[in-house]
């Protein structure tokens, strides 16, 4: 995971079995990735997750795009969860 992504993504074995989540929340990163793939905009995501700061959503999306939207699937935990 890139340094920039670490600012926005957390991994804890006590939250969703270690799947990556948006830092400070219980929102799975994979959920955000799937919504972006479906065409959700930052505005749509703000409506979906009103408690998140719009800038945090935009920064997360930017970091995910730079890293490739499937970057989180390289971890063994994410691969097991997707089976």
PDB file of C-alpha atoms in Angstrom:
ATOM      1  CA  UNK A   1       0.000   0.000   0.000  1.00  0.00           C
ATOM      2  CA  UNK A   2       1.384   3.404  -0.926  1.00  0.00           C
ATOM      3  CA  UNK A   3       2.163   5.983   1.751  1.00  0.00           C
ATOM      4  CA  UNK A   4      -0.674   8.216   0.525  1.00  0.00           C
ATOM      5  CA  UNK A   5      -3.187   5.371   0.782  1.00  0.00           C
ATOM      6  CA  UNK A   6      -2.087   4.680   4.357  1.00  0.00           C
ATOM      7  CA  UNK A   7      -3.411   8.141   5.251  1.00  0.00           C
ATOM      8  CA  UNK A   8      -6.916   7.118   4.200  1.00  0.00           C
ATOM      9  CA  UNK A   9      -7.058   3.349   4.661  1.00  0.00           C
ATOM     10  CA  UNK A  10      -6.785   1.284   7.830  1.00  0.00           C
ATOM     11  CA  UNK A  11      -6.400  -2.440   8.318  1.00  0.00           C
ATOM     12  CA  UNK A  12      -7.293  -3.950  11.676  1.00  0.00           C
ATOM     13  CA  UNK A  13      -7.912  -7.586  12.478  1.00  0.00           C
ATOM     14  CA  UNK A  14     -10.814  -6.497  14.712  1.00  0.00           C
ATOM     15  CA  UNK A  15     -12.689  -4.661  11.936  1.00  0.00           C
ATOM     16  CA  UNK A  16     -14.158  -6.697   9.056  1.00  0.00           C
ATOM     17  CA  UNK A  17     -11.632  -9.448   9.647  1.00  0.00           C
ATOM     18  CA  UNK A  18      -8.716  -7.306   8.520  1.00  0.00           C
ATOM     19  CA  UNK A  19     -10.230  -6.067   5.263  1.00  0.00           C
ATOM     20  CA  UNK A  20      -9.146  -2.513   4.382  1.00  0.00           C
ATOM     21  CA  UNK A  21     -11.531   0.202   5.581  1.00  0.00           C
ATOM     22  CA  UNK A  22     -11.617   3.980   5.281  1.00  0.00           C
ATOM     23  CA  UNK A  23      -9.619   5.306   8.243  1.00  0.00           C
ATOM     24  CA  UNK A  24     -11.778   6.212  11.206  1.00  0.00           C
ATOM     25  CA  UNK A  25     -14.799   4.342   9.825  1.00  0.00           C
ATOM     26  CA  UNK A  26     -16.100   0.836   9.279  1.00  0.00           C
ATOM     27  CA  UNK A  27     -16.635   1.471   5.560  1.00  0.00           C
ATOM     28  CA  UNK A  28     -14.876  -1.190   3.473  1.00  0.00           C
ATOM     29  CA  UNK A  29     -12.609   0.223   0.773  1.00  0.00           C
ATOM     30  CA  UNK A  30     -13.886  -2.484  -1.555  1.00  0.00           C
ATOM     31  CA  UNK A  31     -17.384  -0.960  -1.210  1.00  0.00           C
ATOM     32  CA  UNK A  32     -16.079   2.432  -2.332  1.00  0.00           C
ATOM     33  CA  UNK A  33     -14.189   0.848  -5.230  1.00  0.00           C
ATOM     34  CA  UNK A  34     -17.332  -0.973  -6.369  1.00  0.00           C
ATOM     35  CA  UNK A  35     -19.403   2.212  -6.184  1.00  0.00           C
ATOM     36  CA  UNK A  36     -16.818   4.148  -8.215  1.00  0.00           C
ATOM     37  CA  UNK A  37     -16.849   1.374 -10.820  1.00  0.00           C
ATOM     38  CA  UNK A  38     -20.635   1.728 -10.981  1.00  0.00           C
ATOM     39  CA  UNK A  39     -20.199   5.391 -11.842  1.00  0.00           C
ATOM     40  CA  UNK A  40     -20.683   7.022  -8.444  1.00  0.00           C
ATOM     41  CA  UNK A  41     -19.220  10.525  -8.245  1.00  0.00           C
ATOM     42  CA  UNK A  42     -17.788  12.236  -5.176  1.00  0.00           C
ATOM     43  CA  UNK A  43     -21.204  13.874  -4.735  1.00  0.00           C
ATOM     44  CA  UNK A  44     -22.933  10.475  -4.891  1.00  0.00           C
ATOM     45  CA  UNK A  45     -20.508   9.058  -2.341  1.00  0.00           C
ATOM     46  CA  UNK A  46     -21.149  12.034  -0.053  1.00  0.00           C
ATOM     47  CA  UNK A  47     -24.863  11.211  -0.193  1.00  0.00           C
ATOM     48  CA  UNK A  48     -24.111   7.526   0.484  1.00  0.00           C
ATOM     49  CA  UNK A  49     -21.782   8.330   3.393  1.00  0.00           C
ATOM     50  CA  UNK A  50     -22.891  11.734   4.749  1.00  0.00           C
ATOM     51  CA  UNK A  51     -20.640  11.501   7.821  1.00  0.00           C
ATOM     52  CA  UNK A  52     -17.465  11.506   5.667  1.00  0.00           C
ATOM     53  CA  UNK A  53     -15.772  14.759   4.762  1.00  0.00           C
ATOM     54  CA  UNK A  54     -16.015  15.444   1.006  1.00  0.00           C
ATOM     55  CA  UNK A  55     -12.273  16.180   0.834  1.00  0.00           C
ATOM     56  CA  UNK A  56     -11.469  12.813   2.437  1.00  0.00           C
ATOM     57  CA  UNK A  57     -13.657  11.055  -0.142  1.00  0.00           C
ATOM     58  CA  UNK A  58     -11.969  12.905  -3.012  1.00  0.00           C
ATOM     59  CA  UNK A  59      -8.474  12.230  -1.661  1.00  0.00           C
ATOM     60  CA  UNK A  60      -9.257   8.544  -1.178  1.00  0.00           C
ATOM     61  CA  UNK A  61     -10.578   8.206  -4.732  1.00  0.00           C
ATOM     62  CA  UNK A  62      -7.525  10.029  -6.101  1.00  0.00           C
ATOM     63  CA  UNK A  63      -5.156   7.741  -4.217  1.00  0.00           C
ATOM     64  CA  UNK A  64      -7.055   4.643  -5.327  1.00  0.00           C
ATOM     65  CA  UNK A  65      -6.961   5.788  -8.943  1.00  0.00           C
ATOM     66  CA  UNK A  66      -3.208   6.414  -8.751  1.00  0.00           C
ATOM     67  CA  UNK A  67      -2.599   3.005  -7.178  1.00  0.00           C
ATOM     68  CA  UNK A  68      -5.055   1.213  -9.456  1.00  0.00           C
ATOM     69  CA  UNK A  69      -8.507   0.401  -8.116  1.00  0.00           C
ATOM     70  CA  UNK A  70      -7.556  -3.232  -7.501  1.00  0.00           C
ATOM     71  CA  UNK A  71      -4.468  -2.452  -5.416  1.00  0.00           C
ATOM     72  CA  UNK A  72      -6.129  -3.685  -2.220  1.00  0.00           C
ATOM     73  CA  UNK A  73      -6.738  -7.122  -3.766  1.00  0.00           C
ATOM     74  CA  UNK A  74      -3.045  -7.972  -3.642  1.00  0.00           C
ATOM     75  CA  UNK A  75      -3.255  -8.809   0.048  1.00  0.00           C
ATOM     76  CA  UNK A  76      -3.988 -12.448   0.953  1.00  0.00           C
ATOM     77  CA  UNK A  77      -6.805 -11.346   3.288  1.00  0.00           C
ATOM     78  CA  UNK A  78      -8.616  -9.539   0.467  1.00  0.00           C
ATOM     79  CA  UNK A  79      -8.211 -12.552  -1.825  1.00  0.00           C
ATOM     80  CA  UNK A  80      -9.710 -14.895   0.775  1.00  0.00           C
ATOM     81  CA  UNK A  81     -12.615 -12.505   1.391  1.00  0.00           C
ATOM     82  CA  UNK A  82     -13.474 -12.365  -2.297  1.00  0.00           C
ATOM     83  CA  UNK A  83     -13.888 -16.155  -2.661  1.00  0.00           C
TER      84      UNK A  83
END
